[in-house]
Coordinates of C-alpha atoms in Angstrom, one line a residue:
M109 CA -184.4 -111.4 110.2
G110 CA -183.6 -108.7 107.6
F111 CA -184.2 -106.0 110.2
Q112 CA -181.9 -107.8 112.7
H113 CA -179.1 -107.8 110.2
F114 CA -179.8 -104.1 109.6
V115 CA -179.6 -103.4 113.3
I116 CA -176.3 -105.3 113.6
M117 CA -174.5 -103.3 110.9
S118 CA -176.3 -99.9 111.3
S119 CA -173.8 -98.6 113.8
G120 CA -170.8 -99.4 111.6
C121 CA -172.6 -97.9 108.6
A122 CA -173.2 -94.6 110.5
F123 CA -169.9 -94.4 112.4
G124 CA -168.0 -95.1 109.2
V125 CA -168.9 -91.6 108.1
I126 CA -169.1 -89.9 111.5
I127 CA -165.4 -90.5 112.3
L128 CA -164.4 -88.3 109.3
F129 CA -166.6 -85.3 110.1
D130 CA -163.9 -83.4 111.9
A131 CA -161.3 -84.1 109.2
A132 CA -163.7 -83.0 106.5
C133 CA -164.8 -79.9 108.4
V134 CA -168.5 -80.9 108.4
Q135 CA -170.1 -78.7 111.0
D136 CA -173.7 -78.4 110.1
E137 CA -176.0 -81.0 111.7
V138 CA -178.2 -81.3 108.6
D139 CA -175.1 -81.9 106.4
K140 CA -174.1 -84.7 108.8
S141 CA -177.5 -86.3 108.5
N142 CA -177.4 -86.2 104.7
L143 CA -174.0 -87.8 104.7
I144 CA -175.1 -90.6 107.0
A145 CA -178.3 -91.1 105.0
S146 CA -176.3 -91.4 101.7
S147 CA -174.0 -94.0 103.4
F148 CA -177.0 -96.2 104.2
F149 CA -178.4 -95.7 100.7
V150 CA -175.2 -96.6 98.8
M151 CA -174.3 -99.5 101.1
G152 CA -177.9 -100.9 100.6
I153 CA -177.4 -100.9 96.9
T154 CA -174.0 -102.4 97.1
T155 CA -175.4 -105.2 99.4
F156 CA -178.1 -106.0 96.9
V157 CA -175.5 -106.2 94.0
Q158 CA -173.2 -108.4 96.1
C159 CA -176.0 -110.8 97.0
T160 CA -177.5 -110.9 93.5
L161 CA -174.6 -110.6 91.0
G162 CA -171.5 -110.9 93.2
T163 CA -170.7 -113.9 95.3
R164 CA -174.4 -114.6 95.7
L165 CA -173.8 -115.1 99.4
P166 CA -175.8 -113.3 102.1
I167 CA -173.1 -110.8 102.9
A168 CA -173.8 -107.3 104.1
Q169 CA -171.7 -104.4 102.8
G170 CA -170.7 -101.4 104.9
P171 CA -168.0 -98.7 105.1
S172 CA -164.5 -100.1 105.4
I173 CA -162.0 -98.8 107.9
V174 CA -159.1 -99.3 105.5
F175 CA -160.1 -96.1 103.7
Y176 CA -160.0 -93.9 106.8
P177 CA -156.2 -93.3 106.8
V178 CA -156.4 -92.4 103.1
A179 CA -159.3 -90.0 103.6
I180 CA -157.7 -88.3 106.6
G181 CA -154.3 -88.0 104.7
I182 CA -155.9 -86.5 101.6
M183 CA -157.9 -84.0 103.6
A184 CA -154.9 -83.1 105.8
G185 CA -153.0 -82.1 102.7
D186 CA -155.8 -79.9 101.4
S187 CA -154.9 -76.2 101.3
L188 CA -158.4 -75.1 102.4
E189 CA -159.0 -74.0 106.0
C190 CA -161.6 -75.7 108.1
P191 CA -163.9 -72.7 108.8
D192 CA -167.0 -72.9 106.7
L193 CA -166.1 -70.3 104.1
Q194 CA -167.5 -70.0 100.6
V195 CA -165.3 -71.0 97.7
K196 CA -165.0 -68.3 95.1
D197 CA -162.6 -69.7 92.6
N198 CA -163.6 -72.3 90.0
A199 CA -160.4 -74.3 89.8
T200 CA -157.3 -74.4 91.9
L201 CA -154.0 -76.3 91.3
H202 CA -152.5 -77.2 94.7
H203 CA -148.8 -77.7 95.3
N204 CA -149.3 -81.5 95.6
G205 CA -150.6 -81.8 92.1
T206 CA -154.3 -81.9 92.9
L207 CA -156.5 -80.4 90.3
A208 CA -159.8 -79.4 92.0
F209 CA -162.9 -78.0 90.3
S210 CA -165.7 -76.3 92.2
Q211 CA -168.8 -74.2 91.7
P212 CA -169.6 -70.9 93.3
G213 CA -171.5 -71.3 96.5
E214 CA -170.0 -74.7 97.5
K215 CA -169.0 -75.2 101.1
I216 CA -165.5 -76.0 102.0
W217 CA -166.4 -79.5 103.2
H218 CA -168.0 -80.2 99.8
R219 CA -164.6 -79.6 98.2
R220 CA -162.7 -81.7 100.8
V221 CA -165.1 -84.6 100.7
G222 CA -165.3 -84.4 96.9
Q223 CA -161.6 -84.8 96.7
V224 CA -161.6 -88.0 98.7
A225 CA -164.7 -89.3 96.9
G226 CA -163.2 -88.6 93.5
T227 CA -160.0 -90.4 94.5
I228 CA -161.9 -93.4 95.7
A229 CA -163.9 -93.5 92.5
A230 CA -160.7 -93.4 90.5
G231 CA -159.1 -96.1 92.6
S232 CA -162.1 -98.3 92.3
I233 CA -161.0 -99.1 88.7
V234 CA -158.2 -101.1 90.2
Q235 CA -160.6 -103.3 92.2
L236 CA -162.9 -103.7 89.1
L237 CA -159.9 -104.8 87.0
I238 CA -158.7 -107.2 89.7
G239 CA -162.1 -108.8 90.0
S240 CA -162.7 -108.9 86.2
T241 CA -159.3 -110.4 85.3
G242 CA -158.9 -112.8 88.3
V243 CA -155.4 -111.5 88.9
M244 CA -155.9 -111.6 92.7
S245 CA -155.2 -115.3 92.8
H246 CA -151.8 -114.6 91.4
L247 CA -151.1 -111.6 93.7
L248 CA -151.9 -113.7 96.8
R249 CA -148.9 -115.9 96.1
F250 CA -146.6 -112.9 97.0
V251 CA -148.6 -111.3 99.8
S252 CA -147.9 -113.1 103.0
P253 CA -149.5 -112.5 106.5
L254 CA -146.3 -110.6 107.3
V255 CA -147.5 -107.9 104.8
V256 CA -151.1 -107.9 105.9
A257 CA -150.4 -107.7 109.7
P258 CA -148.5 -104.4 109.7
T259 CA -151.1 -102.9 107.3
I260 CA -154.0 -103.7 109.6
F261 CA -152.2 -102.5 112.7
L262 CA -151.3 -99.2 111.0
I263 CA -154.9 -98.7 110.0
G264 CA -155.9 -98.7 113.6
F265 CA -153.0 -96.5 114.6
S266 CA -153.7 -93.9 111.8
V267 CA -157.2 -93.2 113.1
M268 CA -156.1 -92.8 116.7
G269 CA -156.1 -89.0 116.6
A270 CA -159.7 -88.9 115.3
V271 CA -160.8 -91.3 118.0
L272 CA -159.1 -89.3 120.8
N273 CA -160.7 -86.1 119.5
L274 CA -164.1 -87.7 120.0
C275 CA -163.3 -88.9 123.5
A276 CA -161.7 -85.6 124.6
P277 CA -165.0 -83.8 125.7
Q278 CA -165.6 -86.4 128.4
F279 CA -163.1 -89.2 128.5
Y280 CA -164.8 -91.1 131.4
I281 CA -168.0 -91.5 129.4
S282 CA -165.9 -93.0 126.6
I283 CA -164.1 -95.4 128.9
V284 CA -167.4 -96.7 130.5
C285 CA -168.9 -97.2 127.0
C286 CA -165.9 -99.1 125.9
I287 CA -166.0 -101.3 129.0
L288 CA -169.7 -102.0 128.4
I289 CA -169.0 -103.2 124.9
I290 CA -166.2 -105.5 126.2
V291 CA -168.4 -107.0 128.9
F292 CA -171.4 -107.6 126.5
T293 CA -169.1 -109.1 123.8
Y294 CA -166.9 -111.3 125.8
V295 CA -168.5 -111.8 129.3
L296 CA -172.2 -111.9 128.6
D297 CA -171.9 -113.4 125.1
R298 CA -173.7 -116.6 126.1
V299 CA -176.5 -115.0 128.1
K300 CA -179.8 -115.2 126.3
I301 CA -182.8 -113.1 127.2
P302 CA -186.2 -114.8 127.2
I303 CA -188.7 -113.0 124.9
P304 CA -192.4 -114.1 125.1
Y305 CA -194.5 -114.1 121.9
F306 CA -197.8 -115.6 120.7
S307 CA -197.5 -118.4 118.1
I308 CA -200.3 -118.2 115.6
R309 CA -199.6 -121.8 114.4
N310 CA -199.7 -123.3 117.9
R311 CA -202.3 -120.8 119.1
K312 CA -200.6 -120.3 122.4
P313 CA -197.9 -118.1 124.0
L314 CA -194.3 -119.3 123.7
V315 CA -190.9 -118.0 124.8
T316 CA -187.9 -117.7 122.6
R317 CA -184.4 -116.8 123.8
F318 CA -182.3 -114.1 122.0
A319 CA -178.6 -113.6 122.5
A320 CA -178.9 -109.8 122.7
F321 CA -175.6 -109.1 124.3
S322 CA -173.5 -110.9 121.7
T323 CA -175.6 -109.8 118.8
L324 CA -176.1 -106.1 119.6
P325 CA -173.3 -105.1 122.0
I326 CA -172.7 -101.7 120.4
L327 CA -176.3 -100.6 120.2
L328 CA -177.0 -101.7 123.8
S329 CA -174.0 -99.9 125.1
M330 CA -174.9 -96.8 123.2
A331 CA -178.5 -96.9 124.5
I332 CA -177.3 -97.3 128.1
M333 CA -174.7 -94.5 127.8
Y334 CA -177.1 -92.2 126.1
A335 CA -179.6 -92.7 128.9
L336 CA -176.9 -91.9 131.4
C337 CA -175.8 -88.8 129.6
H338 CA -179.4 -87.6 129.4
L339 CA -179.8 -88.1 133.1
L340 CA -176.6 -86.2 133.8
T341 CA -177.8 -83.5 131.4
V342 CA -181.3 -82.9 133.0
T343 CA -179.8 -82.9 136.5
N344 CA -177.1 -80.4 135.3
V345 CA -174.3 -82.6 136.5
L346 CA -172.7 -82.0 133.1
P347 CA -171.6 -78.3 132.7
S348 CA -173.7 -76.0 130.5
S349 CA -170.9 -73.8 129.5
P350 CA -169.4 -74.7 126.1
E351 CA -165.9 -73.9 127.3
A352 CA -166.1 -76.3 130.3
W353 CA -164.8 -79.9 130.2
G354 CA -167.6 -82.4 129.9
Y355 CA -170.0 -80.1 127.9
G356 CA -169.6 -82.3 124.8
A357 CA -171.3 -85.2 126.6
R358 CA -174.6 -83.3 127.0
T359 CA -177.5 -84.7 125.0
D360 CA -179.2 -81.3 124.3
I361 CA -176.5 -79.7 122.2
K362 CA -177.3 -81.8 119.1
S363 CA -181.1 -82.1 119.6
S364 CA -181.8 -79.7 116.8
A365 CA -180.4 -82.2 114.3
V366 CA -183.6 -84.3 114.1
L367 CA -185.8 -81.1 114.0
N368 CA -183.8 -79.5 111.2
A369 CA -183.2 -82.6 109.1
G370 CA -185.5 -83.2 106.1
W371 CA -188.2 -85.8 106.0
F372 CA -187.4 -87.2 102.6
R373 CA -184.4 -86.8 100.4
V374 CA -183.2 -89.0 97.5
P375 CA -179.4 -89.2 97.3
H376 CA -178.0 -88.8 93.8
P377 CA -174.6 -88.7 92.1
L378 CA -172.5 -85.5 92.6
Q379 CA -175.0 -84.4 95.3
F380 CA -172.3 -82.6 97.2
G381 CA -170.7 -80.9 94.3
S382 CA -168.2 -81.9 91.6
L383 CA -165.3 -84.4 92.3
S384 CA -161.6 -84.0 92.1
V385 CA -158.8 -86.6 92.0
N386 CA -155.7 -86.6 94.2
G387 CA -152.9 -88.3 92.2
P388 CA -150.9 -89.6 95.2
G389 CA -154.1 -90.5 96.9
V390 CA -155.0 -93.0 94.1
V391 CA -151.9 -95.0 95.0
A392 CA -152.9 -95.0 98.7
V393 CA -156.4 -96.1 97.7
G394 CA -155.0 -98.9 95.6
C395 CA -153.1 -100.2 98.7
A396 CA -156.3 -99.9 100.8
I397 CA -158.3 -101.8 98.2
L398 CA -155.8 -104.7 98.3
V399 CA -156.1 -104.9 102.0
S400 CA -159.9 -104.8 101.7
I401 CA -159.9 -107.5 99.1
M402 CA -157.8 -109.8 101.4
E403 CA -160.2 -109.2 104.2
S404 CA -163.2 -109.8 102.0
I405 CA -161.8 -113.1 100.7
G406 CA -161.7 -114.5 104.3
D407 CA -165.3 -113.3 104.8
Y408 CA -166.4 -115.0 101.6
V409 CA -164.9 -118.4 102.7
T410 CA -166.3 -118.1 106.2
C411 CA -169.8 -117.1 105.0
A412 CA -169.8 -120.0 102.5
K413 CA -168.9 -122.4 105.3
F414 CA -171.8 -121.2 107.5
C415 CA -174.2 -121.4 104.5
G416 CA -173.2 -125.0 103.7
S417 CA -171.8 -124.0 100.3
P418 CA -168.6 -125.0 98.6
R419 CA -165.5 -122.9 99.0
P420 CA -165.9 -119.9 96.7
V421 CA -162.8 -120.1 94.6
G422 CA -162.5 -118.9 91.1
F423 CA -165.3 -117.0 89.4
P424 CA -167.6 -116.4 92.4
M425 CA -164.8 -114.7 94.3
N426 CA -163.8 -112.6 91.3
R427 CA -167.4 -111.5 91.0
G428 CA -167.5 -110.6 94.7
I429 CA -164.4 -108.5 94.3
A430 CA -165.8 -106.8 91.2
A431 CA -169.1 -106.1 93.1
E432 CA -167.1 -104.3 95.8
G433 CA -165.3 -102.4 93.2
F434 CA -168.6 -101.3 91.8
G435 CA -169.6 -100.3 95.4
C436 CA -166.4 -98.2 95.7
F437 CA -167.2 -96.4 92.4
L438 CA -170.8 -95.8 93.5
S439 CA -169.6 -94.4 96.9
G440 CA -167.3 -92.0 95.2
L441 CA -169.9 -91.0 92.7
F442 CA -172.4 -90.2 95.5
G443 CA -169.8 -88.1 97.3
L444 CA -168.9 -90.5 100.2
P445 CA -165.4 -90.4 101.6
V446 CA -165.4 -94.2 102.3
G447 CA -165.7 -97.4 100.3
P448 CA -167.5 -100.7 101.1
T449 CA -166.4 -104.0 102.4
S450 CA -168.1 -107.1 103.8
Y451 CA -169.1 -107.0 107.4
S452 CA -168.0 -109.9 109.6
N453 CA -170.6 -109.2 112.3
N454 CA -173.4 -110.1 109.9
I455 CA -171.6 -113.3 109.0
A456 CA -171.4 -114.2 112.7
A457 CA -175.1 -113.6 113.0
I458 CA -175.7 -116.2 110.3
S459 CA -173.9 -118.8 112.4
M460 CA -176.0 -117.9 115.4
T461 CA -179.4 -117.7 113.8
K462 CA -178.8 -120.7 111.4
V463 CA -180.6 -118.6 108.7
A464 CA -178.5 -118.2 105.5
S465 CA -180.7 -116.7 102.9
R466 CA -180.2 -114.2 100.1
R467 CA -183.8 -113.1 100.5
V468 CA -183.1 -112.0 104.1
M469 CA -180.1 -110.0 103.0
H470 CA -182.2 -108.5 100.1
A471 CA -184.7 -107.4 102.8
T472 CA -181.7 -105.9 104.8
S473 CA -180.6 -104.0 101.7
A474 CA -184.1 -102.7 101.1
I475 CA -184.3 -101.4 104.7
M476 CA -180.9 -99.7 104.3
V477 CA -182.1 -97.9 101.2
I478 CA -185.4 -96.8 102.8
F479 CA -183.4 -95.6 105.9
G480 CA -181.2 -93.6 103.5
L481 CA -184.3 -91.9 102.0
F482 CA -185.3 -90.3 105.4
P483 CA -182.6 -88.0 106.8
K484 CA -184.5 -87.6 110.1
L485 CA -183.8 -91.3 110.8
S486 CA -180.1 -90.8 110.1
A487 CA -180.1 -87.7 112.3
L488 CA -180.6 -90.0 115.3
F489 CA -177.0 -91.0 115.0
V490 CA -175.9 -87.4 114.8
C491 CA -177.6 -86.7 118.2
V492 CA -175.3 -89.2 120.0
P493 CA -172.7 -87.3 122.0
D494 CA -169.2 -87.5 120.7
P495 CA -167.7 -89.3 123.8
I496 CA -170.1 -92.2 123.3
I497 CA -169.0 -92.5 119.7
G498 CA -165.4 -92.3 120.8
G499 CA -166.0 -95.1 123.3
V500 CA -167.5 -97.3 120.6
L501 CA -164.5 -96.6 118.3
L502 CA -162.0 -97.3 121.2
A503 CA -163.4 -100.9 121.4
T504 CA -163.8 -101.5 117.7
I505 CA -160.4 -100.1 116.7
G506 CA -158.8 -102.1 119.4
I507 CA -160.3 -105.3 118.0
I508 CA -158.9 -104.3 114.5
C509 CA -155.4 -104.0 116.0
G510 CA -155.9 -107.4 117.6
V511 CA -156.8 -108.9 114.2
A512 CA -153.4 -107.9 113.0
A513 CA -151.8 -110.1 115.6
G514 CA -154.2 -112.9 114.8
S515 CA -153.2 -112.9 111.1
L516 CA -149.7 -113.9 112.2
S517 CA -150.9 -117.2 113.6
S518 CA -149.6 -119.1 110.6
V519 CA -146.2 -117.3 110.6
R520 CA -143.1 -118.6 112.5
M521 CA -142.7 -115.5 114.6
D522 CA -139.8 -117.2 116.5
R523 CA -137.7 -116.6 113.5
P524 CA -135.6 -113.4 113.7
R525 CA -136.3 -112.6 110.1
N526 CA -140.1 -112.5 110.5
A527 CA -139.9 -110.6 113.8
F528 CA -137.7 -108.0 112.0
V529 CA -140.0 -107.7 109.0
F530 CA -143.1 -107.1 111.2
G531 CA -141.4 -104.8 113.8
F532 CA -139.4 -102.7 111.3
S533 CA -142.4 -102.2 109.0
V534 CA -144.6 -101.0 111.8
F535 CA -141.8 -98.7 113.1
L536 CA -141.2 -97.1 109.8
G537 CA -145.0 -96.8 109.2
V538 CA -145.3 -94.8 112.4
V539 CA -142.1 -92.7 112.3
V540 CA -141.8 -91.7 108.7
P541 CA -145.3 -90.1 108.4
L542 CA -144.8 -88.2 111.6
Q543 CA -141.5 -86.8 110.4
I544 CA -143.0 -85.9 107.0
K545 CA -146.0 -84.2 108.5
A546 CA -143.7 -82.2 110.8
S547 CA -141.5 -81.0 108.0
R548 CA -144.6 -80.2 105.9
H549 CA -145.8 -77.8 108.5
R550 CA -142.3 -76.2 108.7
D551 CA -142.0 -75.7 104.9
A552 CA -145.7 -74.8 104.3
T553 CA -144.9 -71.0 104.0
S554 CA -142.1 -71.5 101.5
M555 CA -144.0 -73.8 99.1
S556 CA -144.5 -72.4 95.6
D557 CA -146.2 -73.7 92.4
S558 CA -143.0 -74.7 90.7
A559 CA -142.5 -78.2 89.3
Q560 CA -140.0 -79.0 92.1
A561 CA -142.5 -78.0 94.7
I562 CA -145.3 -80.1 93.1
A563 CA -143.0 -83.1 93.0
M564 CA -142.0 -82.6 96.6
G565 CA -145.7 -82.3 97.6
I566 CA -146.5 -85.6 95.8
A567 CA -143.7 -87.4 97.6
Q568 CA -144.8 -85.9 100.9
D569 CA -148.4 -87.1 100.3
L570 CA -147.2 -90.6 99.6
L571 CA -144.8 -90.8 102.6
S572 CA -147.2 -89.3 105.0
N573 CA -149.6 -92.2 104.7
E574 CA -148.9 -94.7 107.5
M575 CA -150.5 -97.7 105.7
L576 CA -148.7 -97.0 102.4
V577 CA -145.2 -96.8 104.1
G578 CA -145.8 -99.8 106.3
T579 CA -147.2 -102.0 103.5
G580 CA -144.5 -101.0 101.1
T581 CA -141.7 -101.7 103.6
A582 CA -143.2 -105.1 104.6
L583 CA -143.7 -106.2 101.0
L584 CA -140.1 -105.2 100.1
L585 CA -138.5 -106.9 103.1
D586 CA -140.6 -110.0 102.9
S587 CA -139.9 -110.4 99.2
C588 CA -136.1 -109.7 99.4
L589 CA -135.0 -111.3 102.7
P590 CA -134.5 -115.1 102.4
G591 CA -137.1 -117.3 104.0
T592 CA -139.2 -120.4 103.2
R593 CA -142.9 -120.2 102.2
K594 CA -143.7 -122.2 105.3
E595 CA -142.0 -119.7 107.6
R596 CA -143.8 -116.8 105.9
G597 CA -147.2 -118.5 106.4
L598 CA -147.9 -118.9 102.7
E599 CA -148.3 -122.6 102.7
A600 CA -151.0 -122.5 105.4
E601 CA -153.0 -120.0 103.3
A602 CA -152.7 -122.1 100.1
E603 CA -154.2 -125.2 101.7
G604 CA -157.7 -126.0 100.6
A605 CA -157.5 -123.7 97.5
D606 CA -158.6 -126.6 95.3
S607 CA -160.7 -128.4 97.8
V608 CA -164.2 -129.7 97.2
T609 CA -167.0 -129.9 99.8
P610 CA -166.2 -132.7 102.3
G611 CA -168.3 -135.7 101.9
S612 CA -169.2 -135.1 98.3
C613 CA -167.6 -134.9 94.9
Q614 CA -169.8 -132.5 93.1
T615 CA -168.3 -130.8 90.1
E616 CA -168.0 -127.0 89.8
A617 CA -170.7 -127.1 87.1
E618 CA -173.1 -128.8 89.6
L619 CA -172.2 -126.3 92.3
R620 CA -171.9 -123.3 90.0
W621 CA -172.5 -120.0 91.6
Q622 CA -174.6 -119.1 88.7
V623 CA -176.4 -115.9 87.9
D624 CA -179.6 -117.2 86.3
C625 CA -180.4 -114.1 84.2
Y626 CA -177.1 -114.6 82.3
E627 CA -177.1 -118.4 81.8
S628 CA -179.0 -118.5 78.6
T629 CA -177.7 -115.2 77.0
A630 CA -175.1 -114.6 74.4
F631 CA -173.2 -112.6 77.1
H632 CA -172.7 -115.7 79.1
R633 CA -171.8 -117.9 76.2
F634 CA -169.1 -115.5 75.0
Y635 CA -167.6 -114.1 78.2
S636 CA -167.6 -117.3 80.2
R637 CA -164.7 -118.4 78.1
H638 CA -162.8 -115.1 78.4
L639 CA -163.5 -113.6 81.8
P640 CA -163.2 -115.4 85.1
L641 CA -166.6 -114.2 86.3
F642 CA -168.9 -117.0 85.1
P643 CA -168.5 -120.8 84.9
G644 CA -167.2 -122.0 81.5
R645 CA -166.0 -125.2 79.9
L646 CA -162.5 -124.8 81.3
S647 CA -163.8 -124.6 84.9
E648 CA -166.0 -127.6 84.3
R649 CA -163.1 -129.7 83.0
R650 CA -161.0 -128.6 86.0
A651 CA -163.6 -129.6 88.5
N652 CA -164.2 -133.0 86.9
A653 CA -160.5 -133.6 87.0
V654 CA -160.4 -132.8 90.7
C655 CA -163.3 -135.2 91.4
E656 CA -161.7 -138.0 89.3
N657 CA -158.4 -137.7 91.2
R658 CA -160.3 -137.8 94.6
E659 CA -162.3 -140.9 93.5
T660 CA -159.1 -142.6 92.4
A661 CA -157.4 -141.9 95.7
I662 CA -160.4 -143.2 97.6

């Protein structure tokens, strides 16, 4: 079961880094393998921390797409060129206020990725504080679906350029791969493949049925398309000239990645060089973290429902947010340009398999860590032709844009106010960054290191981020324009916040999401009264009051 969860999330864990290779100027296949291996290693540790000390729910952690626009924006504003040159200076102050340190011999992509990783590590402090103080429950009162929907939509729009670059070498391959994913996910989702096996307990052969199409649609589509591309390669249907269209779909142009990758490598902090912090990027990372938190809260509630556990309100949710903040800091420390979030596909697998166990997810995290120790295994993802990866991202990014529309289900979109807030926020989130990026290219030659130029660079970095502009506009309009909480969809989200598991009246102390190693320590006795991370006397009295009110009503 642990390996099945690993297979489900492995593609997302690998593609979460692959999509940023072009923006980061990562050209060497061995470097790509090491980045993917580090992603598996760090996400495995984060998954273990989430299941053991966080929400204590069987939730897998993987790279979050909300960090892609931030990473692409930061690297687009870097003054370094993409060719793999050697950095000779030890410190450089860019016009946008970025202070970057490097060592002689570092590659350019080390510096670019280090800038994103350092910014994510600095921004993770926001998530750690939100989880440790429990302030998210107060912030959610002001963040309506009208703010979340434009943000999610602009996330998908902002990575459109990177996806099209992957599809460009052979667009037909990408389209077919995307169609296969759609068919497997929505047409053949109920088809189960019979798998024979021998039962030791019954001492006879038996047959089980596995919903392979709905469980592994991405990996199956990739396998089919890779076989097709390999067939077209050996028959020389695909051109052998690098300048010809379609050459990028050949399977032999990256075959050296597995041969050149190392057998064993232990990822470690600062493995790709020193880190730097982009000041404006920290603000964008903070917005991305808020979106990631809201997404994770929904995953926590859904996973608890499938596990038969009570709604994780209060301290377990705060611990989960803090655990993801720790994962963001760990990702930045290890030089990864992405941060973690909970994976909904693994939660869906729990509902299908009816197996909800932390031990299973612990096994998954162990497999992820082991996978990250062997770069040759990670190199298998590097060998996949870019058009296949582009086809996978076409389908997944499309789903994410659809989620934006689904988040508006509780909002009265027939009201002109709500339609204006959503449409105008998306429009500004698209138009303003395009204009800022165009003006930046025009003024690039006239920029200097004066204070005015630095301030202008910081403003341009902030306004060139689609997600930041769209979220800020939606939050401002939704807070200022008159409208009832019901019209904005806030009352629907607030329902059930203080609910107890149906059919029972168990107190929060009885259902405590406890961390056993802390229950009998002085740490727990002191901090349970001050930090909203562990059950204390206040939460027990509150839960007892809820139960008494319910019994009185009955």
